[in-house]
Coordinates of C-alpha atoms in Angstrom, one line a residue:
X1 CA 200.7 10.9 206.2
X2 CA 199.8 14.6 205.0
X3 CA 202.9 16.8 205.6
X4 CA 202.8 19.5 208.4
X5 CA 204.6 23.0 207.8
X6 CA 204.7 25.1 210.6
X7 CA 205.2 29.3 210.2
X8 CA 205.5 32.0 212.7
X9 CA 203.6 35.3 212.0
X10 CA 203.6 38.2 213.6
X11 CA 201.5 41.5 212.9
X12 CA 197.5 42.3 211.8
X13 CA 195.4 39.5 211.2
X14 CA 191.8 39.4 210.3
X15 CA 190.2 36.7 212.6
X16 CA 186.8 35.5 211.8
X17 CA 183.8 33.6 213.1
X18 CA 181.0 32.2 211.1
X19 CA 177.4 31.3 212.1
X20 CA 174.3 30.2 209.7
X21 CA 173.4 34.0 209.3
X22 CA 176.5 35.5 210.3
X23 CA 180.2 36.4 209.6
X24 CA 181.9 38.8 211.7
X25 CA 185.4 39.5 211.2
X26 CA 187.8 41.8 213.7
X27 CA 191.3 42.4 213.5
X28 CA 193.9 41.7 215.8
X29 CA 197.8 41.7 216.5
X30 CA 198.6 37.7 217.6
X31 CA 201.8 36.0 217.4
X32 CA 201.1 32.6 216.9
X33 CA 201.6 28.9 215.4
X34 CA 199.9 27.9 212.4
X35 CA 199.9 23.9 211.4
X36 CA 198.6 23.2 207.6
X37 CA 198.0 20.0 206.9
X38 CA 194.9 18.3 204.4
X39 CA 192.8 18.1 206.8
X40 CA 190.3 21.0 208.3
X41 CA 191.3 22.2 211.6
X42 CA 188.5 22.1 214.0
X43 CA 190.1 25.7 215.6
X44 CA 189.1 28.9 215.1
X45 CA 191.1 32.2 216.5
X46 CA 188.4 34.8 218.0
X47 CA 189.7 37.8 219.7
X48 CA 192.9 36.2 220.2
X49 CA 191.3 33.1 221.7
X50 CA 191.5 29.7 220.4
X51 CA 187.8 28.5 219.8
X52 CA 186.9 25.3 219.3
X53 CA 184.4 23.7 217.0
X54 CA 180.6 22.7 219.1
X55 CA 181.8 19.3 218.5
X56 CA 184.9 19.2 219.4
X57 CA 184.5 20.8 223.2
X58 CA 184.2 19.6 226.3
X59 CA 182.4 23.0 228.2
X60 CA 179.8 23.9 228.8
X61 CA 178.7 27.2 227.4
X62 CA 176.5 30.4 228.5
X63 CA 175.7 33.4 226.7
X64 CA 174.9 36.8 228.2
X65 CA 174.8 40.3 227.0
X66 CA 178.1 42.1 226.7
X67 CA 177.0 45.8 227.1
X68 CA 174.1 48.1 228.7
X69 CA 171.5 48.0 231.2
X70 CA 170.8 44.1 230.0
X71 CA 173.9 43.1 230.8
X72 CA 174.2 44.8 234.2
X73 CA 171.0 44.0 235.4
X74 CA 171.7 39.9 234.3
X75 CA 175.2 39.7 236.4
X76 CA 172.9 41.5 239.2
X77 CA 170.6 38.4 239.3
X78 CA 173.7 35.8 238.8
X79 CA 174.8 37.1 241.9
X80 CA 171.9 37.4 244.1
X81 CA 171.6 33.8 243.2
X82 CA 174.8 33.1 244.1
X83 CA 176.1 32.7 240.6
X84 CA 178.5 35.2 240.7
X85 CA 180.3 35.9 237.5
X86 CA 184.5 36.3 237.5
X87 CA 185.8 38.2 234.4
X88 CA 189.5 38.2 235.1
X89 CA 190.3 41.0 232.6
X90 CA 187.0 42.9 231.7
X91 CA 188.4 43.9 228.0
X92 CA 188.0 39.4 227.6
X93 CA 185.0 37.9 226.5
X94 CA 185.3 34.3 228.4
X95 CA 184.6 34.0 232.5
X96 CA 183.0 31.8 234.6
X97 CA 181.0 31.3 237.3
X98 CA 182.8 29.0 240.0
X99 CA 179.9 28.0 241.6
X100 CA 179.5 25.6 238.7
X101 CA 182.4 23.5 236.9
X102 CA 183.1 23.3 233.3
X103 CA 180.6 26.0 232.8
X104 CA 182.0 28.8 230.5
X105 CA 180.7 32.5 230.4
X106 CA 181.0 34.1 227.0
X107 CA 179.6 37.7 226.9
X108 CA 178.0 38.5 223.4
X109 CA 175.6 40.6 221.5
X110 CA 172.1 39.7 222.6
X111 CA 171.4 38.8 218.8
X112 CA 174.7 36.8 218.6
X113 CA 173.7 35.1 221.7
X114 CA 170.4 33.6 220.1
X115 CA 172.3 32.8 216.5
X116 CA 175.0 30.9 218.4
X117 CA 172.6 28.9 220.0
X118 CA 170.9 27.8 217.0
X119 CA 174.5 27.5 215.4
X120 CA 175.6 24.9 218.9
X121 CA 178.5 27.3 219.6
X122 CA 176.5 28.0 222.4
X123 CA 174.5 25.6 224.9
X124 CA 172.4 28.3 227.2
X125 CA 172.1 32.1 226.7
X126 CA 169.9 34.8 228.7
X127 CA 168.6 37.4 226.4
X128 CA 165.5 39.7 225.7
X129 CA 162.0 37.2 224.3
X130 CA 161.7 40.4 221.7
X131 CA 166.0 39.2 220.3
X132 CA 164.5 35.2 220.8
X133 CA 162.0 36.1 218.4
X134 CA 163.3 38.2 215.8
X135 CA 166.5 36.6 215.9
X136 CA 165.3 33.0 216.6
X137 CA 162.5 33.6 213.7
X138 CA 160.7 30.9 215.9
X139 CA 163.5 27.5 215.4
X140 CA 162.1 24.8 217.1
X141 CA 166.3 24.0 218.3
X142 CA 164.9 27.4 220.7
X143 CA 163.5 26.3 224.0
X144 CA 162.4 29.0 226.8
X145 CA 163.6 27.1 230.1
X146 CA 163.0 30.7 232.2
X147 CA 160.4 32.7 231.1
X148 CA 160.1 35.7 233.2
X149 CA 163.2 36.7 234.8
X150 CA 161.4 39.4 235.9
X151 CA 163.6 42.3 234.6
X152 CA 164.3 44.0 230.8
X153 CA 160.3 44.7 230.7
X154 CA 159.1 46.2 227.6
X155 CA 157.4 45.5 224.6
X156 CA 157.3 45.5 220.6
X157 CA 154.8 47.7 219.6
X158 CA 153.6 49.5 216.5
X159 CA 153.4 53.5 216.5
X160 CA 151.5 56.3 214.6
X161 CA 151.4 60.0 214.1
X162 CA 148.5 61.9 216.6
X163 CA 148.0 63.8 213.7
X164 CA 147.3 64.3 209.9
X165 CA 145.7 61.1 208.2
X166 CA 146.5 59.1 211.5
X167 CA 144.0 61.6 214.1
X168 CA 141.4 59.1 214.3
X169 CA 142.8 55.9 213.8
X170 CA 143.1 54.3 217.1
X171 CA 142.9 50.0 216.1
X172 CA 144.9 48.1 214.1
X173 CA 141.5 47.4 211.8
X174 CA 140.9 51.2 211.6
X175 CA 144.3 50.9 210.3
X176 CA 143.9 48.6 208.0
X177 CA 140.7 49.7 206.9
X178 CA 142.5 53.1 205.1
X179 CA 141.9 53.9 201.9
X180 CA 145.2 55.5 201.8
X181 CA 147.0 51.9 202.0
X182 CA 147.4 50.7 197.5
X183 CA 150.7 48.7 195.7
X184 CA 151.2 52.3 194.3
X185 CA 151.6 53.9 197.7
X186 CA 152.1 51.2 200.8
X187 CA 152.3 52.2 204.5
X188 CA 155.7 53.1 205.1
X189 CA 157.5 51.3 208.2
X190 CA 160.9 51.9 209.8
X191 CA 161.9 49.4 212.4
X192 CA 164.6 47.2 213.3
X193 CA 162.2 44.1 213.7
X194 CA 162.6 42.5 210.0
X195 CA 161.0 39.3 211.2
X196 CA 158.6 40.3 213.9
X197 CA 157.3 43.6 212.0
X198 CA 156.2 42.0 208.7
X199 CA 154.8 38.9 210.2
X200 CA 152.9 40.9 212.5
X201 CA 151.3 43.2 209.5
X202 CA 150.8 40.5 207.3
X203 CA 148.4 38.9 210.4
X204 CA 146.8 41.6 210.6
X205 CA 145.6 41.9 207.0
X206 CA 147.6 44.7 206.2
X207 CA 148.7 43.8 202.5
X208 CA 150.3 46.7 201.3
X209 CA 153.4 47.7 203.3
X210 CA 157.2 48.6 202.7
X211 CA 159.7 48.2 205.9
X212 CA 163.2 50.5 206.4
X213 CA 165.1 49.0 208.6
X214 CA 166.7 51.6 211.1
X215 CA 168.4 51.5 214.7
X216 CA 167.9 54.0 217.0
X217 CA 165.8 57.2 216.8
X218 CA 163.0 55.7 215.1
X219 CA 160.7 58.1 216.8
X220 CA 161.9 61.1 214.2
X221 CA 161.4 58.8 210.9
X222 CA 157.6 59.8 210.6
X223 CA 158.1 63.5 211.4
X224 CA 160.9 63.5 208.7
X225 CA 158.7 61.9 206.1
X226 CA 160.7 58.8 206.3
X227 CA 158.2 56.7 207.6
X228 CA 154.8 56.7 208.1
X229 CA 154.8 54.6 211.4
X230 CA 157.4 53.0 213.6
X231 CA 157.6 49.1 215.1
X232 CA 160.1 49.1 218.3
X233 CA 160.5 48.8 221.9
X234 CA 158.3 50.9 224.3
X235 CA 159.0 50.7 227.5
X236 CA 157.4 53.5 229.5
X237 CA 155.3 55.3 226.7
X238 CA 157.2 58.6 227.4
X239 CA 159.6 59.0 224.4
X240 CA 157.0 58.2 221.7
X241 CA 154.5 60.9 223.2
X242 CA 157.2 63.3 223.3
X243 CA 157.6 62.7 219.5
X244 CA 153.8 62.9 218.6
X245 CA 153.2 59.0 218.6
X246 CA 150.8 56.8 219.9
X247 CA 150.4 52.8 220.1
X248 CA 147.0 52.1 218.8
X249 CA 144.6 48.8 220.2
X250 CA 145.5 45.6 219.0
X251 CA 148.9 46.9 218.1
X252 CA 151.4 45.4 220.5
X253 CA 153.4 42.6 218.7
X254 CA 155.0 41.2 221.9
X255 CA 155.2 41.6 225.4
X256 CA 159.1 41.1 226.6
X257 CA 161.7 40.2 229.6
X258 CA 164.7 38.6 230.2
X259 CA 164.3 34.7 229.4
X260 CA 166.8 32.3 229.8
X261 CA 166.9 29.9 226.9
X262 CA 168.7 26.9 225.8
X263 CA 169.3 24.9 222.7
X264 CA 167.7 21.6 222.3
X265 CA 170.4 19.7 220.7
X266 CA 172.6 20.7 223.7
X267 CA 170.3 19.7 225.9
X268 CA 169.4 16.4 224.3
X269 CA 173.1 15.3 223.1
X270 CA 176.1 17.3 225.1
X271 CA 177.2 16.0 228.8
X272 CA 176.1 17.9 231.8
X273 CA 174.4 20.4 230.0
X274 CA 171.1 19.2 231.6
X275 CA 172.4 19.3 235.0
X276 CA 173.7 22.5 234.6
X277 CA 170.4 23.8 233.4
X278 CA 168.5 22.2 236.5
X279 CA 171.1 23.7 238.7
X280 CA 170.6 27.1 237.7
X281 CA 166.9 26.8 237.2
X282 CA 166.2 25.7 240.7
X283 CA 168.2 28.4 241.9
X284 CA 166.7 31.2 239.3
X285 CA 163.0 30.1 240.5
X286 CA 164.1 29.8 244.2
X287 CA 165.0 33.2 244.5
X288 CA 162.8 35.1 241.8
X289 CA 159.5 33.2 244.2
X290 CA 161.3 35.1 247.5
X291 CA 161.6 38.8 246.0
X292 CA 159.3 40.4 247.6
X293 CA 158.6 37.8 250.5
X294 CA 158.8 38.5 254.0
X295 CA 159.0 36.4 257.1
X296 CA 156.8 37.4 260.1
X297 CA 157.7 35.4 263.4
X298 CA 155.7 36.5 266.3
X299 CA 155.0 34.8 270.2
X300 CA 150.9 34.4 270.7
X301 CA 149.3 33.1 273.7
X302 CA 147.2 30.0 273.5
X303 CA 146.1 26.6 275.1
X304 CA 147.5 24.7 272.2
X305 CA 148.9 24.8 268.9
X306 CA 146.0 23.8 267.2
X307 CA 144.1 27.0 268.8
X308 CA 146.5 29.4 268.1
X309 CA 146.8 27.6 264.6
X310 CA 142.2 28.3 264.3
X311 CA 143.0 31.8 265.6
X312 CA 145.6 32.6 262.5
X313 CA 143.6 30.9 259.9
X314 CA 140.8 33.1 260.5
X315 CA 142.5 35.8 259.1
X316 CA 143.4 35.1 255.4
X317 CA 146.1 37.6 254.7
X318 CA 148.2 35.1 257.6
X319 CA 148.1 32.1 255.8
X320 CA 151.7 32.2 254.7
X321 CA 152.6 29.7 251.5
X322 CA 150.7 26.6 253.4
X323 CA 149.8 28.0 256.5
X324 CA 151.9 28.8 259.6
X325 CA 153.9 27.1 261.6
X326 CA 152.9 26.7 265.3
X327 CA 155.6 26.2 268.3
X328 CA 155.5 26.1 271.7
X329 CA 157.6 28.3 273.3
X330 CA 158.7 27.0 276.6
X331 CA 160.0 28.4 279.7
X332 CA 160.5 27.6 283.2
X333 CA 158.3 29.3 286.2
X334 CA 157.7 28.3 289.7
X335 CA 160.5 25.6 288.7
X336 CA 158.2 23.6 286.3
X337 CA 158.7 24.0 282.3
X338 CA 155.8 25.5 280.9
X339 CA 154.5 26.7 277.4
X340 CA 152.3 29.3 277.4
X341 CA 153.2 30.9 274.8
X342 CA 153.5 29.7 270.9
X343 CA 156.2 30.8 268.2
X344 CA 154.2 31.4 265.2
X345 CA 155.8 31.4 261.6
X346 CA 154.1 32.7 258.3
X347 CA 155.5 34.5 255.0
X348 CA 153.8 37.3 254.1
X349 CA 154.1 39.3 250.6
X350 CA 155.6 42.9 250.8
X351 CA 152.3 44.8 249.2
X352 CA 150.8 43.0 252.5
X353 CA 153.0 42.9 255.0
X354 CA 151.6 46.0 257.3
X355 CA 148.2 44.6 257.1
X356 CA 149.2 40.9 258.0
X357 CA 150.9 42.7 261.3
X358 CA 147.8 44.8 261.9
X359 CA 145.7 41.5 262.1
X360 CA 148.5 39.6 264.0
X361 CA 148.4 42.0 266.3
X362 CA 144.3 41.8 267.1
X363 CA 144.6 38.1 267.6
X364 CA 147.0 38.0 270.5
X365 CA 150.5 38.4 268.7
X366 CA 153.8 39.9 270.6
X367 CA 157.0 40.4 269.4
X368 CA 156.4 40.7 266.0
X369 CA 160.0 40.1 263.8
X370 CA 160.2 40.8 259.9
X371 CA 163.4 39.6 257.6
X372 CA 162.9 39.3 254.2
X373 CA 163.7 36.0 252.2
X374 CA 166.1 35.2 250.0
X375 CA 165.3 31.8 248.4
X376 CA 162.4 29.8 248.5
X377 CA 162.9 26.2 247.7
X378 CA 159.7 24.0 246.3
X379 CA 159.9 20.3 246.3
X380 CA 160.5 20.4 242.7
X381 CA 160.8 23.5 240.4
X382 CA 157.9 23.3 237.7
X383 CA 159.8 24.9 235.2
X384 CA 162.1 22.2 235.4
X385 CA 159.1 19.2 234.9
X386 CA 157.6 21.8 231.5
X387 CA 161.0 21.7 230.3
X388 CA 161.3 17.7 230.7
X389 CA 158.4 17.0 229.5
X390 CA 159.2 19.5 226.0
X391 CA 162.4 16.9 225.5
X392 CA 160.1 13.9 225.9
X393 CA 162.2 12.6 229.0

């Protein structure tokens, strides 16, 4: 038996937390307990937190974005999906979402969310596809469950000068086709895409380039001589034209939103991981297919459900996600129960909704009502058979 010595300590101590790629190391004041014996302890201390090893743990862990719009915008869709996130103290980085047990929230760097997943210290993460990429440098242990969470739009894209040597180059062949371009004097790149940027160039036959690497501001590196283009994120166009730039055919790297992604170890070997990604899938899809949906209920006349039914198929814009659904809608007169008239029920998108009650109207409808949806439920998510079928169950 290995002998155990215990010591109290009390003051600064550095804490760390290693992945494959990455050690990060913070300081902290903790008074704590610390056991030395031969063998390795599978704990870790991380912001004053006892961590343990993937291994060794029983939770279930999420990753999403600790800071900026990202982050905001992600909690915003946990909720309308009834995933609400509780942060007891908002200086912590560990929550949860009651809604599902045993499932742990740990709010990270987008870029620390993909390397942890790789690593196992993570299970599930929701991040940008542009950090998946560069960070994820395409592991196959990386699998896109969600792939359009339909927020954090943008896209990688390369960036030139409007003028000088750059005026008329408007591809990425004219681009590589400069003379300019020799070992002697490369095309100059600043971006914080390390991966993405020189894999991109090198596809596109561009031999001779040299990257800086750079965060923030990279629209002033080729105006200070720095750089003779930029690769980064565009979103609306605005802040490159406003420093003299211009994206050029051919020369958008990726298109990028919000995914949520998993690990495939953690999906294959850890309990209730694969639950707990169906559970949220279904409810991501069910709600992301209803933004934007609209319920139209309306009375129509008819002789019979099956006429009024003819009636609302002739107009296509009515014909809901399968067609409507026909009612009668009974009532009593001269003491008899009658149904003259029919409820009708169809789901209409917003960008058609005035239209759809234009044409309802012409056929006979009354009493038009409009509630949007909130979730939309199929029989079975398709996302959820793709992602199946990638684990060969």
């Amino acid at each position: 038996m290995s002998a155990v010595q215990t010591f109290f300590i009390q003051g600064s101590v550095s804490s760390f937390s290693s992945s494959p790629s990455v050690t990060t190391c913070r300081k902290v004041s903790v008074k704590f307990t610390v056991s030395c014996c031969s063998a390795a302890s599978p704990v870790t201390v991380v912001n004053g937190n006892v961590e343990k090893r993937s291994s060794d743990r029983n939770e279930i862990r999420l990753g999403l974005p600790s800071k900026g719009r990202m982050a905001t915008d992600t909690l915003d869709l946990l909720k309308d999906c009834q995933l609400s996130v509780r942060q007891v103290n908002p200086r912590q980085y560990v929550a949860e979402i009651p809604q599902i047990s045993n499932l742990e929230v740990w709010f990270q760097r987008p870029k620390d969310i993909v390397r942890k997943l790789v690593s196992g210290d993570l299970d599930l993460g929701i991040v940008g596809l542009d950090t998946v990429s560069e960070f994820g440098q395409g592991n196959e242990d990386l699998i896109i469950v969600h792939d359009s969470l339909d927020y954090g739009d943008c896209r990688l894209s390369l960036a030139i000068p409007k003028y000088g040597i750059f005026e008329n180059v408007n591809s990425m062949k004219e681009l590589a086709e400069m003379p300019q371009w020799t070992p002697e004097r490369p095309l100059r790149v600043a971006t914080g895409f390390t991966y993405l940027g020189p894999k991109f160039m090198k596809d596109n036959g561009l031999k001779h380039v040299t990257f800086s690497t750079a965060d923030g501001a990279l629209e002033a590196a080729p105006a200070m001589g720095i750089a003779d283009a930029i690769v980064d994120l565009v979103s609306s166009g605005t802040t490159l034209r406003e420093n003299n730039l211009k994206e050029i055919e051919g020369g958008v790297i990726l298109e990028s939103q919000a995914v949520l992604v998993a690990g495939r170890k953690s999906l294959m070997q850890r309990k209730g991981v694969l639950d707990i990604t169906h559970e949220m899938l279904e409810r991501l899809e069910a709600h992301l297919r209803a933004v934007g949906q609209f319920t139209v209920t309306a009375n129509m006349r008819g002789s019979s459900a099956e006429e009024v039914a003819e009636r609302i198929l002739s107009q296509t814009s009515l014909s809901g996600l399968q067609g409507p659904t026909v009612s009668p809608v009974f009532c009593k007169r001269d003491g008899r129960v009658t149904a003259d008239y029919f409820a009708i029920v169809i789901c209409v998108p917003k960008k058609a909704l005035y239209k759809s009650v234009q044409q309802l109207r012409a056929i006979g409808g009354s009493g038009v009502l409009i509630s949007p949806l909130t979730y939309i439920f199929d029989e079975e998510t398709p996302r959820w058979r793709q992602l199946l079928s990638m684990l060969g169950l």
